[in-house]
Coordinates of C-alpha atoms in Angstrom, one line a residue:
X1 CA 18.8 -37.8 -15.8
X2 CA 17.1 -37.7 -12.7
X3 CA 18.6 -39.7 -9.7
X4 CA 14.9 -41.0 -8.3
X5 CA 14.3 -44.6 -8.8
X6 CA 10.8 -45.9 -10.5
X7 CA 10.2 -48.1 -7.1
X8 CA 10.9 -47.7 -3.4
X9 CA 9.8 -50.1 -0.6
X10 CA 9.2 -46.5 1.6
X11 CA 9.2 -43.1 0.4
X12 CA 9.7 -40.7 3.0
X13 CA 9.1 -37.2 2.4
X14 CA 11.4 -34.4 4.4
X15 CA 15.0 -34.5 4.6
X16 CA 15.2 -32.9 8.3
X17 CA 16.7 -34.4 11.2
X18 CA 13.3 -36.7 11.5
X19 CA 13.4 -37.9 7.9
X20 CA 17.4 -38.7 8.1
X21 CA 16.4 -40.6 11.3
X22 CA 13.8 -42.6 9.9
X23 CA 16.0 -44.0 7.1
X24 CA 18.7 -44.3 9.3
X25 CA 17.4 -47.2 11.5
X26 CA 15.0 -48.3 8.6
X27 CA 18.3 -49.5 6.7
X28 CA 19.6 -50.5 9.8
X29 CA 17.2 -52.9 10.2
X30 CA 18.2 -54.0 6.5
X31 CA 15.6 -52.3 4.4
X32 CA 16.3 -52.1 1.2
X33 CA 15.2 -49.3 -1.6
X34 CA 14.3 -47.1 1.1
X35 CA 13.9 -43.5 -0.7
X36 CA 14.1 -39.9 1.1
X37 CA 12.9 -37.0 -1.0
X38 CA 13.8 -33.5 -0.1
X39 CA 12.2 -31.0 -2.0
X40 CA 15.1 -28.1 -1.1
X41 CA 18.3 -29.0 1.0
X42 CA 18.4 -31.4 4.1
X43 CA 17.5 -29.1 7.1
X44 CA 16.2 -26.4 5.1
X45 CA 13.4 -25.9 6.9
X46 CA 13.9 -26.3 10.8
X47 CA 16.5 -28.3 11.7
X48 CA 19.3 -25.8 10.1
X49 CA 17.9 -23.4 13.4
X50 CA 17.4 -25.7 16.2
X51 CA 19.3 -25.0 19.6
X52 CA 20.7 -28.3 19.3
X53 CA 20.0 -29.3 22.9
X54 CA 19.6 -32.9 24.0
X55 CA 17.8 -33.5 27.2
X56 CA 16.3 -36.3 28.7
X57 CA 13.9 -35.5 31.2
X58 CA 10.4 -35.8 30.0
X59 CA 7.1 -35.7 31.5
X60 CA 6.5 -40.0 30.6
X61 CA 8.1 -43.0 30.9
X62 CA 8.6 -44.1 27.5
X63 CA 9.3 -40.2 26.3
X64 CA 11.9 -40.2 28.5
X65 CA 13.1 -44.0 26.8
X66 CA 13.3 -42.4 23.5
X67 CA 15.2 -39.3 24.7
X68 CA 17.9 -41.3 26.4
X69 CA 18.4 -43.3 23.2
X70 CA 18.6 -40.3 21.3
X71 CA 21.5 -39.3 23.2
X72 CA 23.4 -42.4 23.4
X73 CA 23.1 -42.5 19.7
X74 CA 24.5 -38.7 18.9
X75 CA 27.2 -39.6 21.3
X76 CA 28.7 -42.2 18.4
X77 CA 27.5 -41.1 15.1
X78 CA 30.8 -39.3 14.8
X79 CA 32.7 -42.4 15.0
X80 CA 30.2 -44.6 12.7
X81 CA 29.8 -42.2 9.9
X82 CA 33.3 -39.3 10.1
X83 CA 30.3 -36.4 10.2
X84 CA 31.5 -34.3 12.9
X85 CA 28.0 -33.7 15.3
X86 CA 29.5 -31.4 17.7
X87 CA 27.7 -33.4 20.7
X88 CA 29.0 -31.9 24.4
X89 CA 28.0 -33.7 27.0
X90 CA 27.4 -30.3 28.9
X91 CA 25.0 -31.5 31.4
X92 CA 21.9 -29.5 32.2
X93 CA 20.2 -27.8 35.3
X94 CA 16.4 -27.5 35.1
X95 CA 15.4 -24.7 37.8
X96 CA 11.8 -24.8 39.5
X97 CA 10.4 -21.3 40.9
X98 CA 7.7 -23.1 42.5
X99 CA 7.1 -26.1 45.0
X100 CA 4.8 -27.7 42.4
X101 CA 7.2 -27.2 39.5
X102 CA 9.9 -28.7 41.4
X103 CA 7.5 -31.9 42.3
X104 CA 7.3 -32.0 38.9
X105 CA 11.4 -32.0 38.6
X106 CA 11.9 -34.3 40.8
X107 CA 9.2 -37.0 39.7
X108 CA 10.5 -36.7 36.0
X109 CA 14.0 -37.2 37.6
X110 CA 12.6 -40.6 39.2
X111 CA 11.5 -41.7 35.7
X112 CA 14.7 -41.0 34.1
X113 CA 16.8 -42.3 36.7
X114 CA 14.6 -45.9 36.5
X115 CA 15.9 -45.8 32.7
X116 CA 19.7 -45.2 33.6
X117 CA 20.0 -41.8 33.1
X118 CA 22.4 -39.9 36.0
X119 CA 20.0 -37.6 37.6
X120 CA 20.7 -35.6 41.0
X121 CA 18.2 -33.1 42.9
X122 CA 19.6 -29.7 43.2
X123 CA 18.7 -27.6 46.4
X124 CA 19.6 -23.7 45.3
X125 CA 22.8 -23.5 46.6
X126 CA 23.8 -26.3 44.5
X127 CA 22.4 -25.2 41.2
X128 CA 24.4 -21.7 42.0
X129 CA 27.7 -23.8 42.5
X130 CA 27.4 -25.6 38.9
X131 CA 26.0 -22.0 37.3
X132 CA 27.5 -19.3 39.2
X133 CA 25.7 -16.6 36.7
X134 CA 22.6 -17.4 38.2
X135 CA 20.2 -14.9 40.7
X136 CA 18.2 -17.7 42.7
X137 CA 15.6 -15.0 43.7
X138 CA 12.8 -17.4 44.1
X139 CA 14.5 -20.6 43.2
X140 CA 13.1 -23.4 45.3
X141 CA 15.3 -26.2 43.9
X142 CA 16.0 -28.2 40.7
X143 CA 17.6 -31.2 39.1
X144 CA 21.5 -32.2 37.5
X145 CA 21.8 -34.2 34.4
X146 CA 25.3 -34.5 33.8
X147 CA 24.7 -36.7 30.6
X148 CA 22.7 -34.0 29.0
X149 CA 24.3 -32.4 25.9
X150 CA 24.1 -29.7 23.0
X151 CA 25.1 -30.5 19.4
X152 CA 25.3 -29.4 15.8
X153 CA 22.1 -29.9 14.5
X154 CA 22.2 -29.7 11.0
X155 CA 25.6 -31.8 10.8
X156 CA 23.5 -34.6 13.5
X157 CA 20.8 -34.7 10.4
X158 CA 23.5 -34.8 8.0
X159 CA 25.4 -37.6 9.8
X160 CA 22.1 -39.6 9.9
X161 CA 21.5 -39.3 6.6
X162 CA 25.1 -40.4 5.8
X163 CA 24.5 -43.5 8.1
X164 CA 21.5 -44.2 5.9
X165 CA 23.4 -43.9 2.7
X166 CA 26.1 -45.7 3.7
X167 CA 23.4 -49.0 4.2
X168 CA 22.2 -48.4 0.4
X169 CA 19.5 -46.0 1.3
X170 CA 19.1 -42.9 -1.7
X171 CA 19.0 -39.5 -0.3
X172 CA 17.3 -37.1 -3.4
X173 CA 17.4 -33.2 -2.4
X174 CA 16.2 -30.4 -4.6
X175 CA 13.2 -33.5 -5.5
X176 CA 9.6 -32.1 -4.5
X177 CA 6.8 -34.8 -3.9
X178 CA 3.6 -32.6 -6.2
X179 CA 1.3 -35.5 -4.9
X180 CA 0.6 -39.0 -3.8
X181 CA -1.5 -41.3 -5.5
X182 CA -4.1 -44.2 -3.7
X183 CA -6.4 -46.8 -4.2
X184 CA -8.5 -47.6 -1.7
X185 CA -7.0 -47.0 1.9
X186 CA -3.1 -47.5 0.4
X187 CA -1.0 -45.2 -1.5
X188 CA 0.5 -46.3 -4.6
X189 CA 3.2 -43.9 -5.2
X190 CA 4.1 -40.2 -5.6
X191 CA 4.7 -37.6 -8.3
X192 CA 7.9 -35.7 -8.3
X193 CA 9.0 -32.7 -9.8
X194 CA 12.9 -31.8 -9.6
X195 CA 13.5 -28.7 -11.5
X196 CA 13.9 -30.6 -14.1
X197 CA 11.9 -33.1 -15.1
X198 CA 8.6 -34.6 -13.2
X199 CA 8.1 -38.2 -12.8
X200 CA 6.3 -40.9 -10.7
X201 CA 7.3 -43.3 -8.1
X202 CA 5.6 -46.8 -7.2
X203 CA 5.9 -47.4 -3.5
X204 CA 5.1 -49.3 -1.0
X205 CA 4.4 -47.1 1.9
X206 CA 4.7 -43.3 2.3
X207 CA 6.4 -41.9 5.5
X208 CA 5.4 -38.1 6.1
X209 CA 8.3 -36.3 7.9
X210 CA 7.1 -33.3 6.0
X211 CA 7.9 -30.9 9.5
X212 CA 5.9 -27.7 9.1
X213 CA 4.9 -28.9 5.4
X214 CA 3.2 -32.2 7.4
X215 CA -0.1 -30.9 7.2
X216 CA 0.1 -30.7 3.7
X217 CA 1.5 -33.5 2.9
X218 CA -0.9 -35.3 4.5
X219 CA -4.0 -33.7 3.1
X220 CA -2.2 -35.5 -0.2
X221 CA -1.7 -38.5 1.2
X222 CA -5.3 -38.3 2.7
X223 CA -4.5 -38.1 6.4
X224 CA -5.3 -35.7 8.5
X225 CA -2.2 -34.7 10.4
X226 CA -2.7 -31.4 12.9
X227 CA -0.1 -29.0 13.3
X228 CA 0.5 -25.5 12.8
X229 CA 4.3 -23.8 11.7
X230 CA 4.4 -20.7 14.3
X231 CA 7.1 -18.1 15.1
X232 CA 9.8 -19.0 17.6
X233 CA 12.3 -17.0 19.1
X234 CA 16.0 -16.9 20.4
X235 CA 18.9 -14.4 21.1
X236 CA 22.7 -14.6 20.9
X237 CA 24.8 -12.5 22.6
X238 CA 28.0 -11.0 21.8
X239 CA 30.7 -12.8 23.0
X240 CA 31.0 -12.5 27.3
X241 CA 34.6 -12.2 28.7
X242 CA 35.7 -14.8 30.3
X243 CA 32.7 -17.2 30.0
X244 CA 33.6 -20.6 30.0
X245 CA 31.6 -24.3 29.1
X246 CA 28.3 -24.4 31.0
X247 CA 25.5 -26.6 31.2
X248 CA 22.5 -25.6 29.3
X249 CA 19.5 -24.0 32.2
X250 CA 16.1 -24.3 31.9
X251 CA 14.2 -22.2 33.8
X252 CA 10.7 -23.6 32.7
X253 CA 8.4 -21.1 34.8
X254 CA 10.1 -18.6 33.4
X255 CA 9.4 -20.4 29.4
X256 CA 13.4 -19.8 28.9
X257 CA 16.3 -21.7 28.6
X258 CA 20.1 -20.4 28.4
X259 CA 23.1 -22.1 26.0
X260 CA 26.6 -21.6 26.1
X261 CA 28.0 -21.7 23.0
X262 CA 31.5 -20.5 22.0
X263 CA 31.9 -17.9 24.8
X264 CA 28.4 -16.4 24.0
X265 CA 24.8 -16.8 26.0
X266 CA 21.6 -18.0 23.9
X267 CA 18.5 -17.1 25.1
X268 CA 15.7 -19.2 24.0
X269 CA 11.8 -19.4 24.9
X270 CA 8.4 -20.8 24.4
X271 CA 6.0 -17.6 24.8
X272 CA 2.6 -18.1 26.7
X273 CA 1.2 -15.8 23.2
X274 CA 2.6 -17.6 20.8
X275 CA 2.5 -15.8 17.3
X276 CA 1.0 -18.7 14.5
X277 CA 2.6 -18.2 11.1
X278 CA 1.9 -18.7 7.6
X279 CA -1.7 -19.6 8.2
X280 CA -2.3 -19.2 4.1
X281 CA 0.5 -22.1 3.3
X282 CA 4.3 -21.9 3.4
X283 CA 6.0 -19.7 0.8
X284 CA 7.1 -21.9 -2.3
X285 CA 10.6 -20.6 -2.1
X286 CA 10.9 -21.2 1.8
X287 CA 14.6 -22.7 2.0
X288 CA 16.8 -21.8 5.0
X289 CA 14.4 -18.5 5.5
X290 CA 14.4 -16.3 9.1
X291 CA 11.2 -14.5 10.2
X292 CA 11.3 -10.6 10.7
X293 CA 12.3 -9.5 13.9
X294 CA 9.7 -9.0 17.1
X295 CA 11.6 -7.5 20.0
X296 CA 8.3 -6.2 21.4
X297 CA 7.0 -9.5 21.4
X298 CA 10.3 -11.0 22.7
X299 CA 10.9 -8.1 25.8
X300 CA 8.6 -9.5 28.6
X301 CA 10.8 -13.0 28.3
X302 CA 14.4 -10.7 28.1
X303 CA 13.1 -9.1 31.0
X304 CA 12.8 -11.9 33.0
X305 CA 16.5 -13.7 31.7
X306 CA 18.0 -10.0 32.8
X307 CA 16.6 -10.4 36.0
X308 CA 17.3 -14.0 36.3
X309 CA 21.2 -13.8 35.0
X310 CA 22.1 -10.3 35.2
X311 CA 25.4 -10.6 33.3
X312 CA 22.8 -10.5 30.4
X313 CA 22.6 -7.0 31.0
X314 CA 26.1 -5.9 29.9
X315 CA 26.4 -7.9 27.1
X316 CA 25.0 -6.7 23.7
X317 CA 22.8 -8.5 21.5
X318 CA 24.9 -10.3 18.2
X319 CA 21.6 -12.6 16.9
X320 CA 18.0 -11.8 17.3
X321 CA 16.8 -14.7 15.2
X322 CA 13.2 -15.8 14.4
X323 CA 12.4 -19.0 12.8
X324 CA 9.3 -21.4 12.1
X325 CA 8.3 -24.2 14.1
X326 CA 5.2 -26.7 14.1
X327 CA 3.5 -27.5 16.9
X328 CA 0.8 -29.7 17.5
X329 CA -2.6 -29.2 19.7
X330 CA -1.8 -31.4 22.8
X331 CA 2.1 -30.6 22.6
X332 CA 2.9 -33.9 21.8
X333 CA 4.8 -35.1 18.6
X334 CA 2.9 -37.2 15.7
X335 CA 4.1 -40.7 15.6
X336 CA 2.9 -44.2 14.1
X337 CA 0.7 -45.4 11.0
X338 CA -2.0 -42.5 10.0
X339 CA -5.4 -44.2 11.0
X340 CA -7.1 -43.6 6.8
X341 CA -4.8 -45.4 5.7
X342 CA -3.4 -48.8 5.6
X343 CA 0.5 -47.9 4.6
X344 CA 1.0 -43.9 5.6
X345 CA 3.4 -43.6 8.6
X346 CA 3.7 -40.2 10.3
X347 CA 6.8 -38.6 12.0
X348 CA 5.9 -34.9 12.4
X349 CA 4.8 -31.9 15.0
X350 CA 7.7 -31.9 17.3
X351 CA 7.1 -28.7 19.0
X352 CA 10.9 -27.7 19.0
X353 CA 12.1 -30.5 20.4
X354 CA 12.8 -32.6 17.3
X355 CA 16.1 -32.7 18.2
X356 CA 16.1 -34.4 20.9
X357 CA 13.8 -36.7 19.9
X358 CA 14.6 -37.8 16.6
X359 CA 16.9 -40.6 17.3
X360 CA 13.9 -42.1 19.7
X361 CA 11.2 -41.4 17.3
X362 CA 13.3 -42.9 13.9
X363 CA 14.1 -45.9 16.0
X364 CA 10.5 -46.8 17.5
X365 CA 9.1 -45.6 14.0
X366 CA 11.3 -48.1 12.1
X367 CA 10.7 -51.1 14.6
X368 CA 7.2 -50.4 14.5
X369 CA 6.9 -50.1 10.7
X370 CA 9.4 -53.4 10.6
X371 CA 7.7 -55.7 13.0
X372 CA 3.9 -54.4 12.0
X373 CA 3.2 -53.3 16.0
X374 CA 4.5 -51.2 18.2
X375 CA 7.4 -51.4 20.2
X376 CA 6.2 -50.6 23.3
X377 CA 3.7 -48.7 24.5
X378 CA 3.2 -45.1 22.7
X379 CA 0.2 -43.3 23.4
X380 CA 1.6 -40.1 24.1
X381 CA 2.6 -39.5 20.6
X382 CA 0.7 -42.3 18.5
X383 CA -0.9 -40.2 15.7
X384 CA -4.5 -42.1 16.3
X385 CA -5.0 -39.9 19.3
X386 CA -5.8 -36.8 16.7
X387 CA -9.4 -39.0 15.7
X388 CA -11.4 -37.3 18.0
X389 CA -10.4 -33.7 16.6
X390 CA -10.1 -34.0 13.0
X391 CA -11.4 -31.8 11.3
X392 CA -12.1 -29.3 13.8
X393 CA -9.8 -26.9 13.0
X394 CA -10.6 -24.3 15.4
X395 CA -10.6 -26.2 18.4
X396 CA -7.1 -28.2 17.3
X397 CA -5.8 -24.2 16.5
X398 CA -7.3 -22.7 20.4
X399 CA -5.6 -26.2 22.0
X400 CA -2.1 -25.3 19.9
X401 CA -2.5 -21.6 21.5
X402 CA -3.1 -22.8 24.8
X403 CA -0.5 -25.2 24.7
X404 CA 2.5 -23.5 23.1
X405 CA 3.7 -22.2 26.9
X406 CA 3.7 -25.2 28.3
X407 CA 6.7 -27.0 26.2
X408 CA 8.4 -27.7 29.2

């Protein structure tokens, strides 16, 4: 007998780090019958691949708000919930090449530090002294975050979703949402389909956290949510002898960032030519799934980490892994109630940085949806913004090309 209720208060499709979020702080605020539906396992889809790195500088005030309470909040679900999250407060460098970048650094730096987050300007010789491996060929200066961290992201989804249990919430894997039924501008409920048996849902509201599927989802729920999975990159290298705990580096004109994780170096990057993927629709069986291998597409950014930390050179390659991520036209995540509809709520497109953002984006998601208006101000990421586009596919997919280098 199947473990999905006949009613929920909220549905909310996706069990990746963004859907365990949202029903974390929706039963934190004391929802009750609060319902996520998974249609594989929880982080099947991206969050199982993430780099797990949690900054805090962002390009707005309030982005920045919701990425410092995303790492104050990793920091203790350990404690709350006995899923270990592997959070490190590691600290991070970010390293500008340029005079404008480093503007850039340091203006970010002032936002963050007006929220409470320690932040210190770096000149070069600095940033070589906390990351010795470095070649500052053309470094002009950057900033310290010693708060910064990395963590485990499936097991942060996992704890999340354990928080949101633990307050009465129902977690359902291996339960796909088949479709969503309205009248008028308000859904009604959804249709399932568990392996097993297929049945229907009354609801309240729908919360898409669908992740690459949003699109789709949407288009069921209909709401037009833009986004497009593509192919993203990263390498790990064999372990390094005698590498010890460093801070994570982002050297942003150079679209790469460097982890150390367990003695070894991952290499990670946003490519200016990004490579879109599964343009037809997902594949069905798509659960925990890496992309073929692209080394030719990958070289021009390995070139550049060689050159930048030339201990890369000696050390052989353990991982080249591709995996999917969505990203959205204007490189900002899609947050907030869909505009066609009076009870959809969006939490998707987070242009591989869902990690760091999820804790934010649950919590202002869940006040907004609990109170009826927003928080505080979110522009940058309120889904409404899309309105313009919709239904301009080939604009929204040139503006998602364009933008895919610029993640930083």
């Amino acid at each position: 007998m199947s473990d999905v209720p006949s009613h929920a208060r909220v549905v909310i499709i996706g069990g990746g780090v963004i859907g365990c979020s949202v029903a974390y702080h929706l039963t934190k605020l004391g929802w009750k019958d609060v319902v996520l539906l998974e249609r594989k396992q929880l982080t099947s889809g991206t969050t199982w691949h993430a780099a797990g790195l949690i900054g805090q500088l962002r390009a707005s005030s309030n982005m920045t708000k919701l990425a410092h309470y995303s790492a104050e909040l990793y920091m203790g679900l350990e404690a709350e919930t006995g899923v270990a999250t592997g959070m490190r407060q590691v600290g991070s460098i970010s390293a500008a090449l340029t005079s404008e970048r480093l503007e850039e650094l340091y203006r970010n730096a002032a936002m963050a530090r007006a929220f409470g987050v320690p932040v210190e300007e770096m000149s070069p010789a600095e940033i070589k002294t906390r990351y010795p491996h470095i070649n500052l060929d053309g470094v002009a200066g950057g900033v310290w975050l010693p708060t910064d961290g990395q963590g485990d992201p499936a097991n942060i989804a996992l704890a999340l979703a354990k928080g949101a249990r633990q307050r009465g919430g129902k977690v359902i894997e291996r339960t796909c949402v088949t479709g969503i039924t309205k009248s008028g501008r308000r859904v009604t409920g959804v249709d399932w389909d568990d392996g097993n048996e297929q049945g229907h849902m009354t609801a309240d509201m729908v919360v898409n956290c669908g992740g690459m599927w949003g699109h789709a989802v949407g288009r069921m729920a209909g709401v037009n949510v833009p986004l497009q999975a593509c192919e993203h990159f990263y390498i790990v290298t064999e372990a390094i002898p005698g590498l010890t705990q460093l801070p994570v580096l982002r050297v942003p004109d150079e679209c790469a960032y460097y982890k150390e994780d367990a003695g070894k170096i991952l290499l990670g990057a946003f490519e200016p030519n990004a490579k879109p993927w599964a343009m037809n629709g997902i594949p069905e069986d798509f659960e925990f799934d890496q992309l073929p291998e692209d080394f030719d597409h990958f070289e021009p950014i390995l070139e550049r980490a060689v050159n930048r930390m030339p201990m890369l050179a000696d050390a052989g390659i353990h991982t080249f892994f591709n995996g999917p991520e969505s990203f959205t036209p204007d490189d900002a995540y899609h947050l907030g109630l869909a505009p066609e509809m009076d009870n959809v709520w969006v939490a998707v497109g987070f242009n591989s940085i869902g990690i760091q953002s999820a804790g934010g984006a649950g919590m202002a998601l869940s006040q907004w949806m609990d109170a009826g208006e927003k928080p505080f101000d979110l522009g940058d990421v309120d889904i409404s913004r899309m309105q313009p586009f919709q239904g301009n596919k080939t604009y929204l997919f040139e503006r998602s090309k364009e933008t895919l280098g610029l993640l930083y």
